[in-house]
XYZ file of C-alpha atoms in Angstrom:
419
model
C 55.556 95.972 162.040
C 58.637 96.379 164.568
C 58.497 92.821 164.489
C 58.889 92.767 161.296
C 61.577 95.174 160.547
C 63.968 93.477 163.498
C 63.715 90.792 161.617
C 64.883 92.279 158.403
C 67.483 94.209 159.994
C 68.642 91.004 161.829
C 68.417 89.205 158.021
C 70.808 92.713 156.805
C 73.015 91.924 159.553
C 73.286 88.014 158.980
C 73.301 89.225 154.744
C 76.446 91.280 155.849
C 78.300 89.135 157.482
C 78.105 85.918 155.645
C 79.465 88.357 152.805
C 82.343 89.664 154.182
C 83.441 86.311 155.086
C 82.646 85.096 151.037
C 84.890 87.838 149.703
C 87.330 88.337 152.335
C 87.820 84.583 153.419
C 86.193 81.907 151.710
C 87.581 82.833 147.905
C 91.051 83.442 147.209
C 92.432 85.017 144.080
C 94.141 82.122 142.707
C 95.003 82.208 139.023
C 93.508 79.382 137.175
C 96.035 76.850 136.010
C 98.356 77.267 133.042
C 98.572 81.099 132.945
C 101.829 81.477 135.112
C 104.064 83.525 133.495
C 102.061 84.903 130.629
C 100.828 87.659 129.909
C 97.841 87.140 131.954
C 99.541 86.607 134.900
C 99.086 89.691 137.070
C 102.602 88.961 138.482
C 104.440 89.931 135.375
C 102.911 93.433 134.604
C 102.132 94.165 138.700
C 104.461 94.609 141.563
C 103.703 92.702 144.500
C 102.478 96.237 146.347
C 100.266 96.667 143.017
C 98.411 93.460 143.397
C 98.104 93.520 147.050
C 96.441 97.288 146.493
C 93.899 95.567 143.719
C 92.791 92.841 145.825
C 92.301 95.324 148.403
C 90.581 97.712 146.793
C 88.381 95.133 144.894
C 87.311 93.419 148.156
C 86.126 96.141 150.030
C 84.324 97.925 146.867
C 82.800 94.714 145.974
C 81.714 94.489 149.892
C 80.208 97.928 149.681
C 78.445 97.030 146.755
C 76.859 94.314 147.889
C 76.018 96.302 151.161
C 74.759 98.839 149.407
C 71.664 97.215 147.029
C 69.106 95.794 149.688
C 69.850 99.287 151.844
C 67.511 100.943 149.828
C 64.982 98.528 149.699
C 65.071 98.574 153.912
C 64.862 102.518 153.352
C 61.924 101.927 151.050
C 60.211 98.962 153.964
C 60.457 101.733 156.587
C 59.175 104.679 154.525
C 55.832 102.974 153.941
C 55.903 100.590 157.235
C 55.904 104.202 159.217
C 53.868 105.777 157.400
C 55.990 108.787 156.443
C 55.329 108.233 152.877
C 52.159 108.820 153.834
C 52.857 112.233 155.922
C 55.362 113.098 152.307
C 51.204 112.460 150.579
C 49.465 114.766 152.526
C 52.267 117.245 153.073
C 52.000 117.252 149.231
C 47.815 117.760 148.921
C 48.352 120.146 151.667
C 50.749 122.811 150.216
C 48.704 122.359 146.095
C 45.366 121.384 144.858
C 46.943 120.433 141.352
C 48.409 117.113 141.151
C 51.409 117.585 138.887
C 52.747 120.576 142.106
C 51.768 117.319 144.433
C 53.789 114.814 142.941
C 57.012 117.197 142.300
C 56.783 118.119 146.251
C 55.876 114.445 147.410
C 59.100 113.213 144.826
C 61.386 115.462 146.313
C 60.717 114.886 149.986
C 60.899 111.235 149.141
C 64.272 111.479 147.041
C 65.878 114.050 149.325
C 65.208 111.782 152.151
C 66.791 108.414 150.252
C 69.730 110.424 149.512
C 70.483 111.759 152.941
C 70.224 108.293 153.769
C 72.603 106.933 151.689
C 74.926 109.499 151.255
C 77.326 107.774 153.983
C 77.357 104.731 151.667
C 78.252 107.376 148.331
C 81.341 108.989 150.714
C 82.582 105.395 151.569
C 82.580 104.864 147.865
C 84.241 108.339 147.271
C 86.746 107.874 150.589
C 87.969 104.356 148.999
C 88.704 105.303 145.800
C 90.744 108.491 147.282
C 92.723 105.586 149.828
C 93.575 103.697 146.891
C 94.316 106.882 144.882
C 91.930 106.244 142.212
C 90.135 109.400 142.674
C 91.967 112.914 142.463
C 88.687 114.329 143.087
C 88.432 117.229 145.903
C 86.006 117.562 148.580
C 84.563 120.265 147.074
C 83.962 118.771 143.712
C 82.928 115.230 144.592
C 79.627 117.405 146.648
C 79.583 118.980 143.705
C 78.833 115.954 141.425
C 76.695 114.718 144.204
C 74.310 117.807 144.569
C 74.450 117.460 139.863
C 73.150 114.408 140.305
C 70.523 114.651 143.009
C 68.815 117.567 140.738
C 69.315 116.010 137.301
C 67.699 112.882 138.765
C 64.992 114.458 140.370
C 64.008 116.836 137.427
C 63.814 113.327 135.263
C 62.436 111.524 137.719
C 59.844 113.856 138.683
C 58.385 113.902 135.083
C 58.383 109.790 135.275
C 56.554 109.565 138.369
C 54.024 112.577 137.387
C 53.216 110.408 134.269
C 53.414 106.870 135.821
C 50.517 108.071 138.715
C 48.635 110.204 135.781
C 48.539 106.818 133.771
C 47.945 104.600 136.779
C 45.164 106.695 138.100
C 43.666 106.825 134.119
C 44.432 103.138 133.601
C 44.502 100.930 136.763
C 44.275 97.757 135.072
C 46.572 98.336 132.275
C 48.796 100.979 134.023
C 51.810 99.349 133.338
C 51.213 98.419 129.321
C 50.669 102.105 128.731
C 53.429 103.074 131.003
C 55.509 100.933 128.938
C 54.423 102.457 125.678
C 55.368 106.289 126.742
C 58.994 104.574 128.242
C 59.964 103.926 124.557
C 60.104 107.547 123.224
C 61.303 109.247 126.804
C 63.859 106.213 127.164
C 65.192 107.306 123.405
C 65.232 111.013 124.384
C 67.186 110.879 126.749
C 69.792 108.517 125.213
C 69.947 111.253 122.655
C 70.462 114.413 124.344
C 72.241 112.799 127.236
C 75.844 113.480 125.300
C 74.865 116.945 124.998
C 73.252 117.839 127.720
C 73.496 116.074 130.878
C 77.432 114.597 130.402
C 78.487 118.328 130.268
C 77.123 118.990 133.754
C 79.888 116.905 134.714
C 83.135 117.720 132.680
C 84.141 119.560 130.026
C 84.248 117.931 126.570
C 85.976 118.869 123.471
C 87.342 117.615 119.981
C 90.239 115.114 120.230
C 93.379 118.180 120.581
C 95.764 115.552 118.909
C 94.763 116.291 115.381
C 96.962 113.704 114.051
C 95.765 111.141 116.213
C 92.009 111.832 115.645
C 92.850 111.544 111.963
C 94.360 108.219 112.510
C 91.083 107.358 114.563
C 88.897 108.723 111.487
C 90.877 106.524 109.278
C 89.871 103.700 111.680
C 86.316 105.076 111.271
C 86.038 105.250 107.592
C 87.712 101.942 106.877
C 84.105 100.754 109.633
C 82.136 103.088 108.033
C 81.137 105.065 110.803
C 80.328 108.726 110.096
C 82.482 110.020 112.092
C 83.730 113.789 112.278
C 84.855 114.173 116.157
C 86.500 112.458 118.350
C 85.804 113.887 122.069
C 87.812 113.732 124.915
C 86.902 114.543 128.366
C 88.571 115.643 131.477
C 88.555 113.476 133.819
C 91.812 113.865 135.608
C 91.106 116.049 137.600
C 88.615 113.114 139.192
C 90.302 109.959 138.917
C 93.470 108.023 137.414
C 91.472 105.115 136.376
C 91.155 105.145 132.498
C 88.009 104.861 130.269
C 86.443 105.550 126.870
C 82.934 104.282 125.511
C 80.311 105.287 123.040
C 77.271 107.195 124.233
C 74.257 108.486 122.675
C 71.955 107.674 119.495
C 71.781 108.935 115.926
C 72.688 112.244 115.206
C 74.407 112.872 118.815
C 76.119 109.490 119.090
C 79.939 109.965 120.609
C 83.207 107.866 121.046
C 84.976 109.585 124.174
C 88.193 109.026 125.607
C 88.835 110.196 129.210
C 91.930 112.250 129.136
C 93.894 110.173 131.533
C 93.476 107.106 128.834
C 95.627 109.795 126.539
C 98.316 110.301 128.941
C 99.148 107.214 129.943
C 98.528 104.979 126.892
C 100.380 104.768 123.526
C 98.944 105.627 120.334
C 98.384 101.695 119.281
C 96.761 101.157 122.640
C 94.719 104.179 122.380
C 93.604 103.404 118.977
C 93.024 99.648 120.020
C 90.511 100.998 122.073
C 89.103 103.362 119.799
C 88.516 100.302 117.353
C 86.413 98.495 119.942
C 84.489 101.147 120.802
C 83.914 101.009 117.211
C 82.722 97.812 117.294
C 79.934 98.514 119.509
C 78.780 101.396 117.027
C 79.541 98.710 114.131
C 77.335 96.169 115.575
C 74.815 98.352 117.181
C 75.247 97.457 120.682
C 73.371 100.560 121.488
C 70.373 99.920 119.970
C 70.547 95.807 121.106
C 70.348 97.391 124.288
C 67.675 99.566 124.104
C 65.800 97.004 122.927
C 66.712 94.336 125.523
C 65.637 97.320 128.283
C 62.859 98.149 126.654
C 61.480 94.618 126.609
C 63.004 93.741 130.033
C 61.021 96.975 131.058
C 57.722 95.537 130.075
C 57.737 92.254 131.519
C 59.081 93.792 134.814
C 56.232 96.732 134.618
C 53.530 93.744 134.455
C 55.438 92.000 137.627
C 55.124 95.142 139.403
C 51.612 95.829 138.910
C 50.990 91.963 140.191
C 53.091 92.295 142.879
C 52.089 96.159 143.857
C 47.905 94.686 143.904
C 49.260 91.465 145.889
C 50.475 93.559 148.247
C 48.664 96.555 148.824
C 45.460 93.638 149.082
C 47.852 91.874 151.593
C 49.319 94.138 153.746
C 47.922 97.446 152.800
C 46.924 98.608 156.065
C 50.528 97.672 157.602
C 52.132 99.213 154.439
C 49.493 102.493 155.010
C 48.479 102.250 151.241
C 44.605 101.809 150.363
C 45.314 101.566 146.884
C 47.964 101.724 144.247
C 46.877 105.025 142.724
C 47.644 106.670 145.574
C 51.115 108.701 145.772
C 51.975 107.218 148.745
C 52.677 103.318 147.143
C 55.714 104.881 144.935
C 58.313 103.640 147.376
C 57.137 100.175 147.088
C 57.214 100.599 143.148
C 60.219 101.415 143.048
C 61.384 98.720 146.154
C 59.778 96.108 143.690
C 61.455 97.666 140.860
C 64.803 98.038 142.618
C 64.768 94.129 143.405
C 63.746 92.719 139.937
C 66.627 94.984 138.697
C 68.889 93.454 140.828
C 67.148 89.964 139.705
C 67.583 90.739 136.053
C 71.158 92.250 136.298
C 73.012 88.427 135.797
C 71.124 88.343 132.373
C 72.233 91.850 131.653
C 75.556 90.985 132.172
C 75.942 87.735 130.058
C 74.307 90.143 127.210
C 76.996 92.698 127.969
C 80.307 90.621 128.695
C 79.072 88.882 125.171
C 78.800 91.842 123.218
C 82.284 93.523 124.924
C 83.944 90.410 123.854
C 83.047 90.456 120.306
C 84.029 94.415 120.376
C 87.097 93.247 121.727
C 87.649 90.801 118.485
C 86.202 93.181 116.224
C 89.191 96.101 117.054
C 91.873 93.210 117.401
C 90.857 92.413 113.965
C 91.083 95.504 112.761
C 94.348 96.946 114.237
C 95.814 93.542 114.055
C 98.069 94.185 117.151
C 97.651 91.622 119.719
C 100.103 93.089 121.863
C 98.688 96.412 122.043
C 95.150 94.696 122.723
C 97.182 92.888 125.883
C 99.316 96.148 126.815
C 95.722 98.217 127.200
C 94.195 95.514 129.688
C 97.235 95.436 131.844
C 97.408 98.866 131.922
C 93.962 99.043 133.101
C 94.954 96.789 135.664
C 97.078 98.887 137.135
C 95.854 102.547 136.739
C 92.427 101.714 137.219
C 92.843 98.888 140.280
C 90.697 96.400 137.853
C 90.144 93.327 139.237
C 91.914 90.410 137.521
C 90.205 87.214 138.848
C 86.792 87.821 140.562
C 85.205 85.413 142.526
C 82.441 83.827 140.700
C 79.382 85.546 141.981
C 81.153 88.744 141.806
C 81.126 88.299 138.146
C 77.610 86.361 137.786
C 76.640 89.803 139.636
C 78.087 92.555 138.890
C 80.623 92.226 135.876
C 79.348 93.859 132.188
C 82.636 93.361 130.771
C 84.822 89.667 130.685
C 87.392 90.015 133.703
C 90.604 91.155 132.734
C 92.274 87.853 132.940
C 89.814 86.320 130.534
C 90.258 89.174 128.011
C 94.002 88.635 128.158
C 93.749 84.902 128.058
C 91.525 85.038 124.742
C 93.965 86.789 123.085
C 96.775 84.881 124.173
C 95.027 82.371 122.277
C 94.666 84.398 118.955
C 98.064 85.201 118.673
C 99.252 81.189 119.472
C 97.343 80.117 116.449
C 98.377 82.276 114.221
């Protein structure tokens, strides 16, 4: 086993390197050709100083990224390879005869000790965006949001991962068709209370305060037929100067927000520009597309699992110290397994999602019919939000769920030239 995880550190190391040479040496940022001196050339809306700061910025948060995804995974290998998931079991049937006390003591061990962990990772993420002056986030506040998160996560994931051993334990053959089954209505609760619940935890949200503006977003609403009554907006400056709004929620508790910084430094045709895409999601229910491509991305991965969780706890059980998969002690290689075919899945993901944010983007152009504004918002959020405008290839294949900036520009470039 110490064999084995020299190896895979060795691999981590090799991994690393061969990366930072891809993004900081082997691609360049070259525009492709034709696009000098338009508006999709980064030179005309960016100083020099500007662009040098988003290449920056974009190479070392794509590197930590990157980093970042198998760094679990080893954290997972090494939890079951030496045997302290294990210890985390019987700590757990130690301290409570009832299982449902077990698995909320083993889960928070396990989850307190992944977050320690990576926590450096989470500050380097935090430390570049306040270099780069992204974030205007304190100290203070950014543990703040970290602490939110570790309990709001746990709570949820607690319940999962009482239910997923429950059902495993009830059904070991068809664990993961039943899991899949009580995934639908939890997956749809917490889509709809997540707007008003667990976003507040976070900020403060309120009705648009610019009442004639959130009229001339209603108007934009009713002419889509969107039941609208609220706009919301959120404050975010004190966090960050990037700029953001997006549609969250189902049903009854569904919710177009704007991030206050996108309402200081846009204009009203920009702002409603991207009020009208985010319209377009609602319009062509991108929400519920997606729930449905989860849900049925969930269920073939759940029956992958289960294969690969028997193949290896028949394999390498004893290394792994797991006699069987209904034991407590086999959720870090769950969610290892589930962690990679994530990370497998995610290019498909994103083709689905750069698809659907391009026909949003089309759908608001076509209803504001103002090209420039359209242009005006992605070059802003080029330069407030240190966007990248070109990615390298794999970047994008990766890690992009909307079109690169340059490509959003360039498409409508193209609009406005035929008309």
């Amino acid at each position: 086993m110490k064999k084995s995880l020299l190896t895979i550190i060795l691999l981590y190391a090799v991994y690393g390197l061969v990366l930072y040479f891809y993004l900081f040496f082997w691609t360049g940022y070259e525009l492709p050709k034709g696009i000098e001196g338009t508006a999709a050339d980064p030179k005309t809306f960016l100083t020099a100083e500007e662009l040098q700061l988003s290449e920056n910025y974009s190479q070392l948060k794509n590197l930590v990224f990157f980093i970042s995804i198998p760094l679990e995974w080893i954290i997972f290998f090494i939890v079951l390879s030496f045997g302290i998931s294990k210890t985390f079991q019987q700590w757990a049937e130690t301290a409570s005869r009832f299982f449902i006390v077990q698995t909320a003591l083993y889960y928070f061990w396990l989850s307190l000790l992944v977050t320690l962990l990576t926590l450096p990772v989470s500050w380097l993420n935090y430390k570049l965006s306040k270099d780069f002056q992204i974030s205007t986030q304190t100290l203070n506040s950014w543990l703040k949001d970290e602490v939110t998160d570790f309990l709001v996560n746990y709570v949820l994931m607690a319940v999962v991962v009482t239910f997923l051993y429950i059902i495993i334990r009830k059904f070991e053959k068809r664990w993961w068709l039943w899991a899949w089954f009580a995934s639908i209505p939890f997956t749809l609760f917490i889509m709809f209370i997540q707007p008003v619940i667990i976003d507040p935890l976070y900020n403060d949200f309120y009705p648009l305060k610019n009442k004639k503006l959130e009229e001339e977003i209603l108007q934009l609403a009713s002419k889509a037929d969107i039941p609208a009554e609220h706009v919301y907006e959120v404050d975010m400056s004190t966090k960050t100067n990037a700029l953001n709004a997006y549609v969250t929620g189902i049903g009854s508790n569904s919710r177009i927000v704007l991030w206050d910084t996108t309402l200081n430094k846009l204009s009203e045709d920009e702002i409603l520009f991207i009020m009208a895409h985010e319209m377009g999601h609602y319009v062509m229910k991108h929400i519920y597309i997606g729930i449905a491509g989860y849900l049925l991305l969930s269920l073939a991965g759940l029956y992958i699992i289960h294969r690969l969780m028997i193949f290896c706890t028949n394999r390498w059980g004893k290394r792994l110290n797991i006699q069987s998969i209904r034991e407590l002690s086999s959720l870090p290689l769950f969610l290892l397994l589930l962690g990679m075919l994530s990370f497998a899945s995610s290019p498909i993901s994103g083709i689905v999602s750069r698809y659907q944010e391009k026909q949003a983007d089309l759908y608001a152009i076509e209803m504001t019919k103002n090209e420039e504004a359209a242009v005006k918002t992605f070059q802003h959020l080029a330069k407030f939000s240190r966007s990248e405008i070109n990615p390298p290839k794999i970047v994008k294949f990766l890690r992009y769920d909307h079109p690169p900036l340059i490509e959003r520009i360039m498409y409508i470039e193209n609009i406005k030239n035929k008309e």
